[in-house]
Amino acid sequence: QVQLVESGGGLVQPGGSLRLSCVASGSIFSINVMGWYRQAPGKQRELVAAITSAGSTNYADSVKGRFTISRDNGKNTVYLQMNSLKPEDTAVYYCNVELRISGSWSRRTYWGQGTQVTVSS
């Protein structure tokens, strides 16, 4: 049983900042990749940022230089620091974790419930 709990979303003015957090819990053996996706109304879900267990990161071009992804392996937590937010960043943000549950060799993907980020003046 694995659960992802997200927090940190909200309403912010253009140019402002938010930090999203996602905590994974349950019968987890190891976590490989943790990331954030977002989905705006009428658009497909897209990858925002991802980070491997070794610390390698990947960002969407639209957020490079503004967003920073990080993780705390001891706490099974991934963060997304969002600075210089733009109205175009408005979306539901979803935590995504690729992991192995205890007693299994296979990797499985889990999704958070989503948290709304609204950037508006």
CSV table of N, CA and C in Angstrom, one decimal:
chain,number,residue,atom,x,y,z
A,1,GLN,N,0.8,-1.2,0.0
A,1,GLN,CA,0.0,0.0,0.0
A,1,GLN,C,0.9,1.2,0.0
A,2,VAL,N,0.7,2.1,-1.0
A,2,VAL,CA,1.5,3.3,-1.1
A,2,VAL,C,0.5,4.5,-1.3
A,3,GLN,N,0.8,5.5,-0.6
A,3,GLN,CA,0.1,6.7,-0.7
A,3,GLN,C,1.0,7.9,-0.9
A,4,LEU,N,0.5,8.9,-1.7
A,4,LEU,CA,1.3,10.1,-2.0
A,4,LEU,C,0.4,11.2,-1.5
A,5,VAL,N,0.9,12.1,-0.7
A,5,VAL,CA,0.2,13.2,-0.1
A,5,VAL,C,0.9,14.5,-0.5
A,6,GLU,N,0.2,15.3,-1.3
A,6,GLU,CA,0.7,16.6,-1.8
A,6,GLU,C,0.2,17.7,-1.0
A,7,SER,N,1.0,18.8,-1.0
A,7,SER,CA,0.7,20.0,-0.3
A,7,SER,C,1.4,21.2,-0.9
A,8,GLY,N,0.9,22.4,-0.6
A,8,GLY,CA,1.7,23.6,-1.0
A,8,GLY,C,1.0,24.4,-2.2
A,9,GLY,N,0.0,23.9,-2.8
A,9,GLY,CA,-0.7,24.6,-3.8
A,9,GLY,C,-1.5,25.8,-3.3
A,10,GLY,N,-1.9,26.6,-4.2
A,10,GLY,CA,-2.7,27.8,-3.8
A,10,GLY,C,-2.7,28.8,-4.9
A,11,LEU,N,-3.2,30.0,-4.5
A,11,LEU,CA,-3.3,31.2,-5.4
A,11,LEU,C,-2.1,32.1,-5.1
A,12,VAL,N,-1.5,32.5,-6.2
A,12,VAL,CA,-0.4,33.4,-6.1
A,12,VAL,C,-0.4,34.4,-7.2
A,13,GLN,N,0.1,35.6,-7.0
A,13,GLN,CA,0.2,36.6,-8.1
A,13,GLN,C,1.4,36.4,-9.0
A,14,PRO,N,1.3,36.8,-10.2
A,14,PRO,CA,2.4,36.7,-11.1
A,14,PRO,C,3.7,37.2,-10.5
A,15,GLY,N,4.8,36.4,-10.7
A,15,GLY,CA,6.1,36.8,-10.1
A,15,GLY,C,6.3,36.2,-8.7
A,16,GLY,N,5.3,35.6,-8.1
A,16,GLY,CA,5.4,35.1,-6.8
A,16,GLY,C,5.9,33.7,-6.8
A,17,SER,N,6.0,33.1,-5.6
A,17,SER,CA,6.6,31.8,-5.5
A,17,SER,C,5.7,30.8,-4.7
A,18,LEU,N,5.8,29.6,-4.9
A,18,LEU,CA,5.2,28.5,-4.2
A,18,LEU,C,6.1,27.3,-4.1
A,19,ARG,N,6.0,26.5,-3.0
A,19,ARG,CA,6.7,25.3,-2.9
A,19,ARG,C,5.8,24.1,-2.7
A,20,LEU,N,5.8,23.2,-3.6
A,20,LEU,CA,5.0,22.0,-3.5
A,20,LEU,C,5.8,20.9,-2.8
A,21,SER,N,5.1,20.1,-2.0
A,21,SER,CA,5.7,18.9,-1.4
A,21,SER,C,4.9,17.7,-1.6
A,22,CYS,N,5.5,16.6,-1.7
A,22,CYS,CA,4.9,15.3,-1.9
A,22,CYS,C,5.6,14.2,-1.1
A,23,VAL,N,4.8,13.6,-0.2
A,23,VAL,CA,5.4,12.6,0.7
A,23,VAL,C,4.8,11.2,0.3
A,24,ALA,N,5.7,10.3,0.1
A,24,ALA,CA,5.3,8.9,-0.2
A,24,ALA,C,5.4,8.1,1.0
A,25,SER,N,4.4,7.3,1.3
A,25,SER,CA,4.4,6.4,2.4
A,25,SER,C,3.8,5.0,2.1
A,26,GLY,N,4.1,4.1,2.9
A,26,GLY,CA,3.6,2.7,2.7
A,26,GLY,C,4.7,1.7,2.7
A,27,SER,N,4.4,0.5,2.1
A,27,SER,CA,5.4,-0.5,2.0
A,27,SER,C,6.4,-0.3,0.9
A,28,ILE,N,7.2,0.6,1.0
A,28,ILE,CA,8.1,1.0,0.0
A,28,ILE,C,9.5,0.4,0.2
A,29,PHE,N,10.0,-0.3,-0.8
A,29,PHE,CA,11.4,-0.8,-0.8
A,29,PHE,C,12.4,0.2,-1.2
A,30,SER,N,12.1,0.8,-2.3
A,30,SER,CA,13.0,1.8,-2.9
A,30,SER,C,12.3,2.7,-3.8
A,31,ILE,N,12.8,3.9,-4.0
A,31,ILE,CA,12.2,4.9,-4.9
A,31,ILE,C,13.2,5.3,-6.0
A,32,ASN,N,12.8,5.1,-7.2
A,32,ASN,CA,13.7,5.4,-8.3
A,32,ASN,C,13.5,6.9,-8.7
A,33,VAL,N,12.4,7.2,-9.4
A,33,VAL,CA,12.2,8.6,-9.9
A,33,VAL,C,11.1,9.2,-9.2
A,34,MET,N,11.2,10.5,-8.9
A,34,MET,CA,10.1,11.3,-8.4
A,34,MET,C,10.0,12.5,-9.3
A,35,GLY,N,8.8,12.9,-9.5
A,35,GLY,CA,8.6,14.0,-10.4
A,35,GLY,C,7.3,14.7,-10.2
A,36,TRP,N,7.1,15.8,-11.0
A,36,TRP,CA,5.9,16.6,-11.0
A,36,TRP,C,5.4,16.8,-12.4
A,37,TYR,N,4.1,16.5,-12.6
A,37,TYR,CA,3.4,16.8,-13.8
A,37,TYR,C,2.4,17.9,-13.5
A,38,ARG,N,1.9,18.5,-14.6
A,38,ARG,CA,0.8,19.4,-14.5
A,38,ARG,C,-0.2,19.3,-15.6
A,39,GLN,N,-1.4,19.7,-15.4
A,39,GLN,CA,-2.4,19.6,-16.4
A,39,GLN,C,-3.3,20.8,-16.3
A,40,ALA,N,-3.3,21.6,-17.3
A,40,ALA,CA,-4.2,22.8,-17.4
A,40,ALA,C,-5.5,22.4,-18.1
A,41,PRO,N,-6.6,23.1,-17.8
A,41,PRO,CA,-7.9,22.8,-18.5
A,41,PRO,C,-7.7,22.7,-20.0
A,42,GLY,N,-8.3,21.7,-20.6
A,42,GLY,CA,-8.2,21.5,-22.0
A,42,GLY,C,-6.9,21.1,-22.6
A,43,LYS,N,-5.9,20.8,-21.7
A,43,LYS,CA,-4.6,20.4,-22.2
A,43,LYS,C,-4.2,19.0,-21.6
A,44,GLN,N,-3.3,18.4,-22.3
A,44,GLN,CA,-2.8,17.1,-21.8
A,44,GLN,C,-1.8,17.3,-20.6
A,45,ARG,N,-1.7,16.3,-19.8
A,45,ARG,CA,-0.8,16.3,-18.7
A,45,ARG,C,0.7,16.3,-19.3
A,46,GLU,N,1.5,17.2,-18.7
A,46,GLU,CA,2.9,17.3,-19.1
A,46,GLU,C,3.9,17.2,-18.0
A,47,LEU,N,5.0,16.7,-18.3
A,47,LEU,CA,6.1,16.6,-17.3
A,47,LEU,C,6.6,18.0,-17.0
A,48,VAL,N,6.7,18.4,-15.7
A,48,VAL,CA,7.3,19.6,-15.3
A,48,VAL,C,8.8,19.4,-14.9
A,49,ALA,N,9.0,18.5,-14.1
A,49,ALA,CA,10.4,18.2,-13.6
A,49,ALA,C,10.4,16.8,-13.0
A,50,ALA,N,11.6,16.2,-13.0
A,50,ALA,CA,11.8,14.9,-12.5
A,50,ALA,C,13.2,14.8,-11.9
A,51,ILE,N,13.3,13.9,-10.9
A,51,ILE,CA,14.6,13.7,-10.3
A,51,ILE,C,14.8,12.3,-9.9
A,52,THR,N,16.0,11.8,-10.2
A,52,THR,CA,16.3,10.4,-9.9
A,52,THR,C,16.9,10.2,-8.5
A,53,SER,N,17.0,9.0,-8.1
A,53,SER,CA,17.6,8.7,-6.8
A,53,SER,C,19.0,9.2,-6.7
A,54,ALA,N,19.7,9.3,-7.8
A,54,ALA,CA,21.1,9.8,-7.8
A,54,ALA,C,21.1,11.4,-7.8
A,55,GLY,N,20.0,12.0,-8.0
A,55,GLY,CA,20.0,13.4,-8.0
A,55,GLY,C,20.0,14.1,-9.4
A,56,SER,N,20.0,13.3,-10.5
A,56,SER,CA,19.9,13.8,-11.8
A,56,SER,C,18.5,14.4,-12.0
A,57,THR,N,18.4,15.6,-12.7
A,57,THR,CA,17.2,16.3,-12.8
A,57,THR,C,16.9,16.5,-14.3
A,58,ASN,N,15.6,16.7,-14.6
A,58,ASN,CA,15.1,17.0,-15.9
A,58,ASN,C,14.0,18.0,-15.8
A,59,TYR,N,14.0,19.0,-16.6
A,59,TYR,CA,12.9,20.1,-16.5
A,59,TYR,C,12.3,20.3,-17.9
A,60,ALA,N,11.1,20.7,-17.9
A,60,ALA,CA,10.4,21.2,-19.1
A,60,ALA,C,11.1,22.5,-19.5
A,61,ASP,N,11.2,22.8,-20.7
A,61,ASP,CA,11.8,24.0,-21.2
A,61,ASP,C,11.1,25.3,-20.6
A,62,SER,N,9.8,25.2,-20.5
A,62,SER,CA,9.1,26.3,-20.0
A,62,SER,C,9.3,26.7,-18.6
A,63,VAL,N,9.9,25.8,-17.8
A,63,VAL,CA,10.1,26.1,-16.4
A,63,VAL,C,11.6,26.2,-16.0
A,64,LYS,N,12.5,25.9,-16.9
A,64,LYS,CA,13.9,26.0,-16.6
A,64,LYS,C,14.3,27.4,-16.2
A,65,GLY,N,15.1,27.4,-15.1
A,65,GLY,CA,15.6,28.7,-14.5
A,65,GLY,C,14.6,29.2,-13.5
A,66,ARG,N,13.4,28.7,-13.5
A,66,ARG,CA,12.4,29.2,-12.5
A,66,ARG,C,12.0,28.2,-11.5
A,67,PHE,N,11.9,26.9,-11.9
A,67,PHE,CA,11.5,25.9,-10.9
A,67,PHE,C,12.8,25.0,-10.6
A,68,THR,N,12.7,24.5,-9.4
A,68,THR,CA,13.8,23.6,-8.9
A,68,THR,C,13.2,22.4,-8.2
A,69,ILE,N,13.5,21.2,-8.6
A,69,ILE,CA,13.0,20.0,-8.0
A,69,ILE,C,14.1,19.5,-7.1
A,70,SER,N,13.7,18.9,-6.0
A,70,SER,CA,14.7,18.3,-5.0
A,70,SER,C,14.0,17.2,-4.3
A,71,ARG,N,14.7,16.4,-3.6
A,71,ARG,CA,14.2,15.3,-2.9
A,71,ARG,C,14.9,15.0,-1.6
A,72,ASP,N,14.2,14.5,-0.6
A,72,ASP,CA,14.8,14.1,0.6
A,72,ASP,C,14.6,12.6,0.7
A,73,ASN,N,15.6,11.8,0.4
A,73,ASN,CA,15.4,10.4,0.4
A,73,ASN,C,15.1,9.8,1.8
A,74,GLY,N,15.6,10.4,2.8
A,74,GLY,CA,15.2,9.9,4.1
A,74,GLY,C,13.8,10.0,4.5
A,75,LYS,N,13.1,11.0,3.9
A,75,LYS,CA,11.7,11.3,4.2
A,75,LYS,C,10.8,10.9,3.1
A,76,ASN,N,11.3,10.3,2.0
A,76,ASN,CA,10.6,9.9,0.9
A,76,ASN,C,9.7,11.1,0.4
A,77,THR,N,10.4,12.2,0.3
A,77,THR,CA,9.7,13.4,-0.1
A,77,THR,C,10.3,14.1,-1.3
A,78,VAL,N,9.5,14.6,-2.2
A,78,VAL,CA,10.0,15.4,-3.3
A,78,VAL,C,9.4,16.8,-3.2
A,79,TYR,N,10.1,17.8,-3.6
A,79,TYR,CA,9.7,19.2,-3.6
A,79,TYR,C,9.8,19.8,-4.9
A,80,LEU,N,9.0,20.8,-5.1
A,80,LEU,CA,9.1,21.6,-6.3
A,80,LEU,C,9.0,23.1,-5.9
A,81,GLN,N,10.1,23.8,-6.0
A,81,GLN,CA,10.2,25.2,-5.7
A,81,GLN,C,9.9,25.9,-7.0
A,82,MET,N,8.8,26.7,-6.9
A,82,MET,CA,8.4,27.5,-8.1
A,82,MET,C,8.5,28.9,-7.9
A,83,ASN,N,9.4,29.6,-8.6
A,83,ASN,CA,9.7,31.0,-8.5
A,83,ASN,C,9.3,31.7,-9.8
A,84,SER,N,9.1,33.0,-9.8
A,84,SER,CA,8.8,33.8,-10.9
A,84,SER,C,7.6,33.2,-11.7
A,85,LEU,N,6.5,32.9,-10.9
A,85,LEU,CA,5.4,32.2,-11.5
A,85,LEU,C,4.7,33.1,-12.5
A,86,LYS,N,4.2,32.5,-13.5
A,86,LYS,CA,3.4,33.1,-14.6
A,86,LYS,C,2.0,32.6,-14.7
A,87,PRO,N,1.1,33.3,-15.3
A,87,PRO,CA,-0.3,32.8,-15.4
A,87,PRO,C,-0.3,31.5,-16.2
A,88,GLU,N,0.7,31.3,-17.1
A,88,GLU,CA,0.7,30.1,-17.9
A,88,GLU,C,1.0,28.9,-17.0
A,89,ASP,N,1.5,29.1,-15.8
A,89,ASP,CA,1.8,28.0,-14.9
A,89,ASP,C,0.6,27.4,-14.2
A,90,THR,N,-0.5,28.1,-14.4
A,90,THR,CA,-1.8,27.7,-13.7
A,90,THR,C,-2.2,26.3,-14.2
A,91,ALA,N,-2.4,25.4,-13.3
A,91,ALA,CA,-2.7,24.0,-13.6
A,91,ALA,C,-2.9,23.2,-12.3
A,92,VAL,N,-3.3,22.0,-12.5
A,92,VAL,CA,-3.3,21.1,-11.4
A,92,VAL,C,-2.0,20.3,-11.4
A,93,TYR,N,-1.3,20.3,-10.4
A,93,TYR,CA,0.1,19.7,-10.3
A,93,TYR,C,0.0,18.4,-9.6
A,94,TYR,N,0.5,17.3,-10.3
A,94,TYR,CA,0.5,16.0,-9.8
A,94,TYR,C,1.9,15.5,-9.4
A,95,CYS,N,2.0,14.9,-8.3
A,95,CYS,CA,3.2,14.2,-7.9
A,95,CYS,C,3.2,12.8,-8.5
A,96,ASN,N,4.3,12.4,-9.0
A,96,ASN,CA,4.5,11.1,-9.6
A,96,ASN,C,5.7,10.4,-9.1
A,97,VAL,N,5.6,9.2,-8.7
A,97,VAL,CA,6.7,8.4,-8.1
A,97,VAL,C,6.8,7.1,-8.7
A,98,GLU,N,8.0,6.7,-9.1
A,98,GLU,CA,8.3,5.3,-9.6
A,98,GLU,C,9.0,4.6,-8.5
A,99,LEU,N,8.5,3.5,-8.1
A,99,LEU,CA,9.1,2.9,-6.9
A,99,LEU,C,8.9,1.4,-7.0
A,100,ARG,N,9.6,0.7,-6.0
A,100,ARG,CA,9.4,-0.7,-5.8
A,100,ARG,C,8.8,-0.9,-4.4
A,101,ILE,N,7.7,-1.7,-4.4
A,101,ILE,CA,7.1,-2.0,-3.1
A,101,ILE,C,7.8,-3.2,-2.5
A,102,SER,N,7.7,-3.3,-1.2
A,102,SER,CA,8.4,-4.4,-0.5
A,102,SER,C,7.9,-5.7,-1.0
A,103,GLY,N,8.9,-6.6,-1.3
A,103,GLY,CA,8.6,-8.0,-1.8
A,103,GLY,C,8.4,-8.1,-3.3
A,104,SER,N,8.7,-7.1,-4.0
A,104,SER,CA,8.5,-7.1,-5.5
A,104,SER,C,9.7,-6.6,-6.2
A,105,TRP,N,10.0,-7.2,-7.3
A,105,TRP,CA,11.1,-6.7,-8.2
A,105,TRP,C,10.7,-5.6,-9.2
A,106,SER,N,9.4,-5.6,-9.5
A,106,SER,CA,8.9,-4.7,-10.5
A,106,SER,C,8.7,-3.3,-10.0
A,107,ARG,N,8.9,-2.3,-10.9
A,107,ARG,CA,8.7,-0.9,-10.6
A,107,ARG,C,7.3,-0.5,-10.9
A,108,ARG,N,6.7,0.3,-10.0
A,108,ARG,CA,5.3,0.7,-10.2
A,108,ARG,C,5.3,2.2,-10.1
A,109,THR,N,4.3,2.8,-10.7
A,109,THR,CA,4.1,4.2,-10.7
A,109,THR,C,2.9,4.6,-10.0
A,110,TYR,N,3.0,5.6,-9.1
A,110,TYR,CA,1.9,6.1,-8.3
A,110,TYR,C,1.7,7.6,-8.5
A,111,TRP,N,0.5,8.0,-8.4
A,111,TRP,CA,0.2,9.4,-8.6
A,111,TRP,C,-0.5,10.0,-7.4
A,112,GLY,N,-0.1,11.3,-7.1
A,112,GLY,CA,-0.8,12.0,-6.1
A,112,GLY,C,-2.2,12.5,-6.5
A,113,GLN,N,-2.9,13.1,-5.6
A,113,GLN,CA,-4.3,13.4,-5.9
A,113,GLN,C,-4.4,14.7,-6.7
A,114,GLY,N,-3.3,15.5,-6.8
A,114,GLY,CA,-3.2,16.7,-7.5
A,114,GLY,C,-3.5,17.9,-6.6
A,115,THR,N,-2.8,19.0,-6.8
A,115,THR,CA,-3.0,20.2,-6.1
A,115,THR,C,-3.0,21.4,-7.0
A,116,GLN,N,-4.0,22.2,-6.8
A,116,GLN,CA,-4.3,23.4,-7.7
A,116,GLN,C,-3.3,24.5,-7.5
A,117,VAL,N,-2.7,24.9,-8.6
A,117,VAL,CA,-1.8,26.1,-8.5
A,117,VAL,C,-2.4,27.2,-9.5
A,118,THR,N,-2.8,28.3,-9.0
A,118,THR,CA,-3.4,29.4,-9.8
A,118,THR,C,-2.5,30.6,-9.7
A,119,VAL,N,-2.1,31.1,-10.8
A,119,VAL,CA,-1.3,32.3,-10.9
A,119,VAL,C,-2.1,33.4,-11.6
A,120,SER,N,-2.5,34.4,-10.8
A,120,SER,CA,-3.4,35.4,-11.3
A,120,SER,C,-3.3,36.7,-10.5
A,121,SER,N,-3.5,37.8,-11.2
A,121,SER,CA,-3.5,39.1,-10.5
A,121,SER,C,-4.9,39.5,-10.2
